[in-house]
Short mmCIF file of C-alpha atoms in Angstrom, two decimals:
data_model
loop_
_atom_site.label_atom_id
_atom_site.label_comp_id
_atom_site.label_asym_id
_atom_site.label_seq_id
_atom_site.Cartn_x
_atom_site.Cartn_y
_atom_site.Cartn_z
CA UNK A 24 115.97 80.19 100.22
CA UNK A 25 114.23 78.88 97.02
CA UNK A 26 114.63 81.49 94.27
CA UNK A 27 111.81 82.19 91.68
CA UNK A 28 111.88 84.15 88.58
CA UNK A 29 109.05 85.53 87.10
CA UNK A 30 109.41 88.74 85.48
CA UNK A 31 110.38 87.27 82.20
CA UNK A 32 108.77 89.72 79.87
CA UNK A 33 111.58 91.95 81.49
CA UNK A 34 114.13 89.36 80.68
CA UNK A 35 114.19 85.61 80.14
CA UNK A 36 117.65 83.43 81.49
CA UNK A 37 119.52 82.09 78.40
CA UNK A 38 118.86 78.75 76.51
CA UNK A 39 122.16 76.89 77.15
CA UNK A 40 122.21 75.95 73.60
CA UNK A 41 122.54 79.53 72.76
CA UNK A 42 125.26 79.86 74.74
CA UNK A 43 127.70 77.33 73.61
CA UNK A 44 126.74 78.93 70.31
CA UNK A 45 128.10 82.21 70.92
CA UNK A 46 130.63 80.89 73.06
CA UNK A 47 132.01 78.63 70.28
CA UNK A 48 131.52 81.95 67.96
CA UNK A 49 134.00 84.38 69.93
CA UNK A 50 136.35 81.63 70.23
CA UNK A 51 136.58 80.51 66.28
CA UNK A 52 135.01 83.43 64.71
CA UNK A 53 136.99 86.53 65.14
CA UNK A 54 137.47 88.14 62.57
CA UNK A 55 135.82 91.79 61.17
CA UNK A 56 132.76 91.06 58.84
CA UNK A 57 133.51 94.18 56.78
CA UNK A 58 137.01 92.69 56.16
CA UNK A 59 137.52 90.60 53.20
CA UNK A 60 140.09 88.34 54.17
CA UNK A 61 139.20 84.91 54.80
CA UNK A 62 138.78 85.44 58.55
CA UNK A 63 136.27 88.56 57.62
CA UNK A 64 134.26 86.49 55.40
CA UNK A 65 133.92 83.71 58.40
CA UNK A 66 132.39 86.22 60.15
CA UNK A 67 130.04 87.68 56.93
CA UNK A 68 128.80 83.80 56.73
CA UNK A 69 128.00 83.32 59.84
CA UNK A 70 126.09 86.73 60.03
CA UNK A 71 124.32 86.03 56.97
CA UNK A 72 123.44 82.47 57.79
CA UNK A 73 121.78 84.09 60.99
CA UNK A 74 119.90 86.58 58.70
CA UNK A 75 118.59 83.73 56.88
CA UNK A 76 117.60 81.67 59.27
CA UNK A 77 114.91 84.60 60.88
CA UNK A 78 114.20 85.25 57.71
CA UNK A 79 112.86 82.17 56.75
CA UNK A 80 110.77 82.16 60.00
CA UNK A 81 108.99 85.42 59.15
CA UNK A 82 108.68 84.34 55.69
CA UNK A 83 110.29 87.15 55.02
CA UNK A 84 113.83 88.09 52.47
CA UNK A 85 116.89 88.80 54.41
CA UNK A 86 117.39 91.82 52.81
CA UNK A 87 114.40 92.99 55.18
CA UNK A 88 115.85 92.29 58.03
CA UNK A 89 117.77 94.76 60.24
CA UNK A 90 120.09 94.00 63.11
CA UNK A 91 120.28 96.59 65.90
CA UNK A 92 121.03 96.40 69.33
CA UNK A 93 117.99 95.47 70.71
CA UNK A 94 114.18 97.08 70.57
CA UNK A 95 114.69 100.24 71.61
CA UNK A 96 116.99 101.02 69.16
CA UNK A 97 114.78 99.27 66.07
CA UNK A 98 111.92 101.69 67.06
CA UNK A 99 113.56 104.51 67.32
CA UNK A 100 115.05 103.87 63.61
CA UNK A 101 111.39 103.19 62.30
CA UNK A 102 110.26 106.10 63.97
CA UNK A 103 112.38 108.62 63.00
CA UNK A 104 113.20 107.14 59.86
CA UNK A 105 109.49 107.89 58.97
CA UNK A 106 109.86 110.90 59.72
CA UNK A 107 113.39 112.25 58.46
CA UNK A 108 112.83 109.84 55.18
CA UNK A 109 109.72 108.97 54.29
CA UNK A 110 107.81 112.46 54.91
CA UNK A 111 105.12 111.14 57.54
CA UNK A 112 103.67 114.09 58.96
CA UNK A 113 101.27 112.59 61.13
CA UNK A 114 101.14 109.29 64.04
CA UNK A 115 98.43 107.61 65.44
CA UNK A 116 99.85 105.77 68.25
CA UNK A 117 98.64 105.00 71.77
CA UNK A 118 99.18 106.05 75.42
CA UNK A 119 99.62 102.20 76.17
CA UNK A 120 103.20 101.88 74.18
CA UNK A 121 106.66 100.99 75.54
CA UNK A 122 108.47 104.30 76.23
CA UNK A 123 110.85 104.34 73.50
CA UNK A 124 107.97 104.80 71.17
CA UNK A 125 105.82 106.90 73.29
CA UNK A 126 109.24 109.42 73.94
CA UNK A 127 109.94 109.04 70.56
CA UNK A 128 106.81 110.22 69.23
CA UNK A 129 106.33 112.99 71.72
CA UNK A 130 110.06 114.03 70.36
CA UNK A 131 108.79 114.16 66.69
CA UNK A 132 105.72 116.58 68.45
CA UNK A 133 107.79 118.54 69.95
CA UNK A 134 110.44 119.05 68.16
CA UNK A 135 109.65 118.32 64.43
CA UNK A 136 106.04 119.57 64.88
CA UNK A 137 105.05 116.18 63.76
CA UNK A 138 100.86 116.25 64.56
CA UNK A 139 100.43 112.91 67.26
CA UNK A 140 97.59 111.43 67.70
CA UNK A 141 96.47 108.91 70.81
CA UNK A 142 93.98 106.53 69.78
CA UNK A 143 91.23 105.73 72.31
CA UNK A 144 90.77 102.51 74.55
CA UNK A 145 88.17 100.64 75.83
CA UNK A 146 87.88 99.73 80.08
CA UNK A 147 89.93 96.82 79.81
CA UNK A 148 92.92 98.51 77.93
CA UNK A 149 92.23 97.51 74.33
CA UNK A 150 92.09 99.51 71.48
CA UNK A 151 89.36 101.41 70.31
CA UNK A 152 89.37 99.81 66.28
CA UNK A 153 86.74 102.21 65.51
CA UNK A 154 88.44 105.24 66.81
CA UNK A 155 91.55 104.27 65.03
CA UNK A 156 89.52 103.99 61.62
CA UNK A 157 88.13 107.79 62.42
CA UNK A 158 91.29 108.84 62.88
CA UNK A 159 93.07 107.52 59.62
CA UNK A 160 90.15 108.69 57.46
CA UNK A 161 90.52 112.15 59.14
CA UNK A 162 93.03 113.30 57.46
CA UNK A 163 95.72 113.13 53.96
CA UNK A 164 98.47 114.00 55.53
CA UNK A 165 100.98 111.16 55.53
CA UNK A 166 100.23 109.12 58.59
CA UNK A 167 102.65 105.85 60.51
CA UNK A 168 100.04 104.21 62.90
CA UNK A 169 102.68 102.59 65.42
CA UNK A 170 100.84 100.20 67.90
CA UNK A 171 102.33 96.87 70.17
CA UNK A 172 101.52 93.68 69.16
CA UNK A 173 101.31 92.68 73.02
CA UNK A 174 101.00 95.12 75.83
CA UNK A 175 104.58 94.28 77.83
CA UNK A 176 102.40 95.12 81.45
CA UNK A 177 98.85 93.98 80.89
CA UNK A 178 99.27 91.13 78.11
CA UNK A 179 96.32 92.68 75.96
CA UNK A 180 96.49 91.76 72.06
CA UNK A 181 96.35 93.93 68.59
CA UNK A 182 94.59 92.31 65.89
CA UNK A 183 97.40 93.26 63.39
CA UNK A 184 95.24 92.09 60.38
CA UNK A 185 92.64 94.39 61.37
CA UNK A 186 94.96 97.63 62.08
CA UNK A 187 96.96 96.75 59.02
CA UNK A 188 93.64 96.80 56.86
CA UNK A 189 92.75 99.79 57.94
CA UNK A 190 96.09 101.32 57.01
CA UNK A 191 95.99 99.45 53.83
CA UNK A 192 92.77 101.42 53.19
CA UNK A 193 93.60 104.91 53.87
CA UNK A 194 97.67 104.54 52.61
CA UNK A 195 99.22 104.66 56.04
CA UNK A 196 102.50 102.83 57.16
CA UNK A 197 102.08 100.44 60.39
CA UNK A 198 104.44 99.63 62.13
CA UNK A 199 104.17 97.38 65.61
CA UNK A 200 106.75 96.18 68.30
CA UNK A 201 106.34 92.70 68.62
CA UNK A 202 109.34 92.52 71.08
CA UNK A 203 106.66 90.62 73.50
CA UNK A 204 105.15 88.23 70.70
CA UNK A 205 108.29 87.19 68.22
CA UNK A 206 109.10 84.19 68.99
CA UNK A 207 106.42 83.26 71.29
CA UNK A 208 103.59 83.51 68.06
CA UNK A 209 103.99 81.97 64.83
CA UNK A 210 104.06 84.98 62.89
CA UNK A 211 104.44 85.28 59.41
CA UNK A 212 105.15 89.16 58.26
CA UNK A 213 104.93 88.92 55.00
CA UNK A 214 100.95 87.44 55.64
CA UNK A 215 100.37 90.48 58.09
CA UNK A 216 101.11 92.74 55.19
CA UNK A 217 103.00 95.16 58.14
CA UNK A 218 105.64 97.25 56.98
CA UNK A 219 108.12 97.72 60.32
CA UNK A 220 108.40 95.21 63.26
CA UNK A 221 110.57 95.38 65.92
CA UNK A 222 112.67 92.40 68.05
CA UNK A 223 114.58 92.02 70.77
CA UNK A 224 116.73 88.37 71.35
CA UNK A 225 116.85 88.39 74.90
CA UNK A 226 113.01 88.32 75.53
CA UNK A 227 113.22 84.95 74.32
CA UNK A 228 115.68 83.39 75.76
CA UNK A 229 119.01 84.76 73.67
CA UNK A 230 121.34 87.67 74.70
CA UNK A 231 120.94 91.20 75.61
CA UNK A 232 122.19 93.82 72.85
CA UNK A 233 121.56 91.75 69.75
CA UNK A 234 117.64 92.75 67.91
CA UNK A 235 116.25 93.67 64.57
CA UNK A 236 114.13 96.07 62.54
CA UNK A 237 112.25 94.73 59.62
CA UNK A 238 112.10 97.02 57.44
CA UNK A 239 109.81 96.11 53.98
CA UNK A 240 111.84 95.93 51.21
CA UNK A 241 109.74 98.33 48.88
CA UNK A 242 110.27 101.20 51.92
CA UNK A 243 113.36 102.92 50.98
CA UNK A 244 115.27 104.34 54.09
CA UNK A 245 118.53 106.60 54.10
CA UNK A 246 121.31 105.75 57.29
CA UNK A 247 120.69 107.03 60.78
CA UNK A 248 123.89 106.01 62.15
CA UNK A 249 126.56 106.64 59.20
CA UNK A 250 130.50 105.71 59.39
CA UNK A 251 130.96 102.23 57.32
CA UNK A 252 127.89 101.36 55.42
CA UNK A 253 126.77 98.34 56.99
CA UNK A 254 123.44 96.58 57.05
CA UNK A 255 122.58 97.83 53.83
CA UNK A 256 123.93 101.30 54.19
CA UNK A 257 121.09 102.05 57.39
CA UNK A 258 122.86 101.05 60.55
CA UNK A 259 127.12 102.08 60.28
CA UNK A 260 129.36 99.93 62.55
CA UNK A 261 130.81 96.39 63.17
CA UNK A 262 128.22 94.21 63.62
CA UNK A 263 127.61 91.80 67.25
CA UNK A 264 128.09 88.86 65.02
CA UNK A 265 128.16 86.69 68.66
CA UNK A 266 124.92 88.25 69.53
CA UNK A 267 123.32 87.83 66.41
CA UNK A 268 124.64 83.98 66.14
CA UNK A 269 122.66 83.71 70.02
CA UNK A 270 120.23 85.44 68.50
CA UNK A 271 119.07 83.24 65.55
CA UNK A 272 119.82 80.02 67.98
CA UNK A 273 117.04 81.76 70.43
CA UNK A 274 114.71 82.26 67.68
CA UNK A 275 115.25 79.07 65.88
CA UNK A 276 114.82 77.04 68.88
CA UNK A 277 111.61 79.50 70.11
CA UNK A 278 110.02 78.41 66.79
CA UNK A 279 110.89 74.79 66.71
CA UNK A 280 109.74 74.59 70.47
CA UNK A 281 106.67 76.62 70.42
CA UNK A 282 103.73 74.46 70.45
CA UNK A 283 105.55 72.92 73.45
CA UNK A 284 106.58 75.88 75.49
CA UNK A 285 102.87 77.35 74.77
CA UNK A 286 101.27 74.61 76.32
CA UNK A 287 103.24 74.13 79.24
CA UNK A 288 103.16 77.98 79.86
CA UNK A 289 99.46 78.57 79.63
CA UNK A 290 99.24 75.62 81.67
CA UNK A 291 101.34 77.55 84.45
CA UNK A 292 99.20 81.11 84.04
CA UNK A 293 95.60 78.70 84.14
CA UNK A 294 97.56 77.20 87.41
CA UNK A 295 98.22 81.23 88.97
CA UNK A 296 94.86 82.34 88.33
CA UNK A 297 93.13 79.14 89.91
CA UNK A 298 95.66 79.41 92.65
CA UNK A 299 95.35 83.12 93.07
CA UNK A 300 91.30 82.84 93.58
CA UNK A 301 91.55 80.76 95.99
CA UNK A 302 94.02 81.38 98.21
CA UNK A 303 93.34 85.53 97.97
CA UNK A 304 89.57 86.93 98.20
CA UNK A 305 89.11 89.97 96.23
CA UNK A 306 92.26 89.19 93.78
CA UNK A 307 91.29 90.10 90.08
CA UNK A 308 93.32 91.01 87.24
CA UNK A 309 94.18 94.11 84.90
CA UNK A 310 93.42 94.37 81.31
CA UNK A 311 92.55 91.20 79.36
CA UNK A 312 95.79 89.34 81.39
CA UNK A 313 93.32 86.76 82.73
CA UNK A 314 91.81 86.19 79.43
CA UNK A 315 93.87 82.89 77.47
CA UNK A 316 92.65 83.79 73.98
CA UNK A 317 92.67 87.74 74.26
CA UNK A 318 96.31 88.47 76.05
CA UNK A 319 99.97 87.36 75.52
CA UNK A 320 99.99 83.93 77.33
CA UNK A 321 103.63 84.91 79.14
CA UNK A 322 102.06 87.64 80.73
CA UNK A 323 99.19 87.85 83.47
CA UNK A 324 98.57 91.40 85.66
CA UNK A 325 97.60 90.91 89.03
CA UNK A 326 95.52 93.66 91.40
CA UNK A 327 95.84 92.46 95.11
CA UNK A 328 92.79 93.96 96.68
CA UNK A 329 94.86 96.19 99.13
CA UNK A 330 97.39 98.67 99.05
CA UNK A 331 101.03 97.76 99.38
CA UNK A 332 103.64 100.22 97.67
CA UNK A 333 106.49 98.07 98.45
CA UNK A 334 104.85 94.49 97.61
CA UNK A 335 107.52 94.21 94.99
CA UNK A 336 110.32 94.63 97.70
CA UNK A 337 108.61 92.45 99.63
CA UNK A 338 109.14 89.52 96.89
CA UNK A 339 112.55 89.90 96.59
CA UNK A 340 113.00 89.26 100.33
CA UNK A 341 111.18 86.10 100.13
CA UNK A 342 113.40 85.58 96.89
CA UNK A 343 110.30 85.67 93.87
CA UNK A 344 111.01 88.36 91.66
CA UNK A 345 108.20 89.96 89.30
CA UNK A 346 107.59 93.60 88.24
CA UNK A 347 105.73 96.23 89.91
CA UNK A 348 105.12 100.00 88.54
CA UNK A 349 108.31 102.10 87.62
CA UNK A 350 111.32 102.66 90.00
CA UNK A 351 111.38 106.35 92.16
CA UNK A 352 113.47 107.64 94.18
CA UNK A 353 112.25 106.39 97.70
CA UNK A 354 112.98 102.49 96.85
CA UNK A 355 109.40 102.24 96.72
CA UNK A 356 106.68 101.74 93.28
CA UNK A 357 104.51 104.32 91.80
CA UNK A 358 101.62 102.91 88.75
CA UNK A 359 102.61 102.88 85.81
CA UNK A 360 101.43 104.84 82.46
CA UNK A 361 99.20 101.73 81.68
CA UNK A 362 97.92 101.02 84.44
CA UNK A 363 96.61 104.44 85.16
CA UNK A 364 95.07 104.50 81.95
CA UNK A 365 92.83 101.85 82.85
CA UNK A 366 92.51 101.94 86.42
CA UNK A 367 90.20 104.64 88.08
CA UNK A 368 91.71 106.38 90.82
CA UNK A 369 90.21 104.54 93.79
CA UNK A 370 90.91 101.41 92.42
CA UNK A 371 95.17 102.53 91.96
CA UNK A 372 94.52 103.76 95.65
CA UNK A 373 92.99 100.70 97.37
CA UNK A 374 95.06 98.29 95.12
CA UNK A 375 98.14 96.88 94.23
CA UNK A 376 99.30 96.25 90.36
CA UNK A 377 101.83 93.19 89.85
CA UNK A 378 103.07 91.91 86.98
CA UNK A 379 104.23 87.85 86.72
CA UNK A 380 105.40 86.78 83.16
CA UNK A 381 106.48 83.26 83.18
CA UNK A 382 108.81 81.40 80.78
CA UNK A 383 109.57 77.63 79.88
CA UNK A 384 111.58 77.21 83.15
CA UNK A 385 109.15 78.15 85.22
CA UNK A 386 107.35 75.00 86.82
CA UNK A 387 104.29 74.87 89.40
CA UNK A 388 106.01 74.78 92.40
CA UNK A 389 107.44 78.45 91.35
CA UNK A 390 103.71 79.50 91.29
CA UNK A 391 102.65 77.79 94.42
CA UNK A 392 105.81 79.76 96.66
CA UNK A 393 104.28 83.18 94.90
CA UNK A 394 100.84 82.33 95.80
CA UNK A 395 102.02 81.32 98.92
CA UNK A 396 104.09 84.18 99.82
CA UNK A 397 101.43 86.71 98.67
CA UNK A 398 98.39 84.98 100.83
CA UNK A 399 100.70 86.06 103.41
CA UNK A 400 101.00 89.59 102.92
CA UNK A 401 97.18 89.54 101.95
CA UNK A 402 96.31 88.34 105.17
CA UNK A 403 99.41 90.66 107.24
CA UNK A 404 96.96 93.48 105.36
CA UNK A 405 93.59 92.63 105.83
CA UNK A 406 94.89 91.71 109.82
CA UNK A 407 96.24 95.92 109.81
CA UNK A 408 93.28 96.77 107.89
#
């Protein structure tokens, strides 16, 4: 049975290249970073080579870069680190945001008494700019705006420059996971003028448990995990010097390869959509995810005009894999968070969320087995119907 992968804004498979780089890592360098004997300082270089080298792609010092074990962890540090360090009393953020920050924030809430505030959105899942600037000038208390760079489920884009100005203008701290975007966008942080970002290697193509915080260097942070003093006194413990080797060989070769992989990927989500409105009558698609210029190229939402709770399971029998909704108990899908914010409720009752994100190893006859396998269960449905 031919296997396709597309649910790579979940995960993306591993460059080879990054591979053999790790691989030759844990075989010739061993030794502790922390230590100073010569094997420790093997270790140091090659860590600090790595920090360089995604440094010098952000345009960015090294000194502002961060490594954790993957995004989760680099927003909870901002987060709380805000909180606990820099005396932010008050977050705009959005009901649209990964759950790490959205559980985060509703921690600092609930338990720090930290005020939260959700900034509105428009029908198609963008947000409301003008909101956001009533909401910043509302107040002087000290305010973190944490928004995505790229919704992970519906592809839609922040303009950063915009968000950041408005920070910039009433003396707020922005911070935005760009776990989606890094690596896929040329981005240059010192440009944006952001002060926290958040990455994760293995959503482009490196390992799992290897990611970074930036952090800007005039923001001064105290440790949340203490023990050893490492990465500049904020994160205690030995370092994943193999993951963070993969992890600068992912990004390195993301950058150098970008133009490429762009092309041939929004050639392959142009292909779906085409391929999609043909073959399925009624198909349309959530937030801006059919829109090129307006949503994260790797990611397109799809609403199948019919109900199907277990389209997802489905898939997997016919070997495509994508994302649907969030897990329950009864093996089947329930909407998610962002989908029911922008979704009315007979439209998440007579329709059926999926999310495809493609990567450079996808190819067109990946997309023509998906659009082939759903006409079928479209048609299975309308037949029932």
């Amino acid at each position: 049975m031919q296997k396709v992968y597309l649910d790579n804004a979940a995960t993306t498979p591993m460059h080879p290249e990054v591979i053999d780089a790790m691989a030759d890592c844990m075989r010739n360098v061993y030794g502790n970073p922390s230590s100073t004997h010569v094997f420790g300082r093997e270790a140091k270089a090659q860590m600090e080579l790595s920090r360089k080298k995604i440094a010098e792609k952000l345009e960015v010092s090294p000194t502002e870069i961060i490594f954790t074990s993957c995004g989760t962890e680099s927003n909870n540090f901002i987060i709380r680190s805000c909180v606990e360090h820099l005396g932010v009393q008050r977050i705009i953020t959005s009901t649209l945001e990964h759950k790490c920050v959205k559980e985060t924030t509703a921690e600092m809430e609930n338990v720090r008494n930290i005020e939260v505030l959700r900034v509105g959105l428009d029908e198609w899942g963008s947000i409301d700019y003008e909101d956001l600037k009533t909401k910043l000038e509302s107040s002087d208390k000290k305010t973190l705006v944490t928004l995505m760079h790229a919704n992970n489920e519906i592809g839609n884009l922040l303009d950063v420059k915009r968000v950041q100005a408005l920070c910039e203008e009433n003396n707020a701290l922005f911070h935005t996971d760009t776990v989606q975007t890094l690596g896929h966008y040329p981005l240059n942080l010192h440009e944006l003028g952001i002060d926290f970002a958040s990455c994760s290697a293995h959503k482009l193509h490196g390992p799992k448990g290897a990611g970074f915080a930036y952090v800007k260097k005039s923001i001064q942070f105290k440790p949340q995990i203490t023990g050893g003093g490492q990465e500049r006194n904020l994160r205690s413990g030995t370092e994943n010097v193999y993951g963070i080797v993969g992890m600068a060989k992912a990004f390195e070769m993301s950058i150098n390869d970008l133009e490429a992989h762009r092309a041939h990927i929004e050639g392959l989500k142009k292909y779906t959509i085409e391929q999609l409105k043909e073959a399925i009558p009624g198909v349309s698609f959530n937030g801006l995810s059919a829109d090129l210029e307006k949503s994260l190229y790797t990611v397109l939402n799809i609403r199948l005009p019919f109900y199907n709770s277990l389209i997802g399971f489905e898939l997997e029998l016919k070997g495509i894999a994508v994302s649907q909704g969030s897990a329950c108990s009864s093996g089947a899908a329930k909407v998610s968070a962002v989908i029911e914010s922008i979704l009315t409720p007979e439209q998440i009752e007579n329709t059926t969320p999926i999310r495809v994100s493609f990567s450079c190893y996808n190819t067109r006859e990946d997309i023509d087995r998906l659009v082939s396998v759903l006409k079928q269960i479209s048609e299975k449905h309308l037949v029932s119907a």
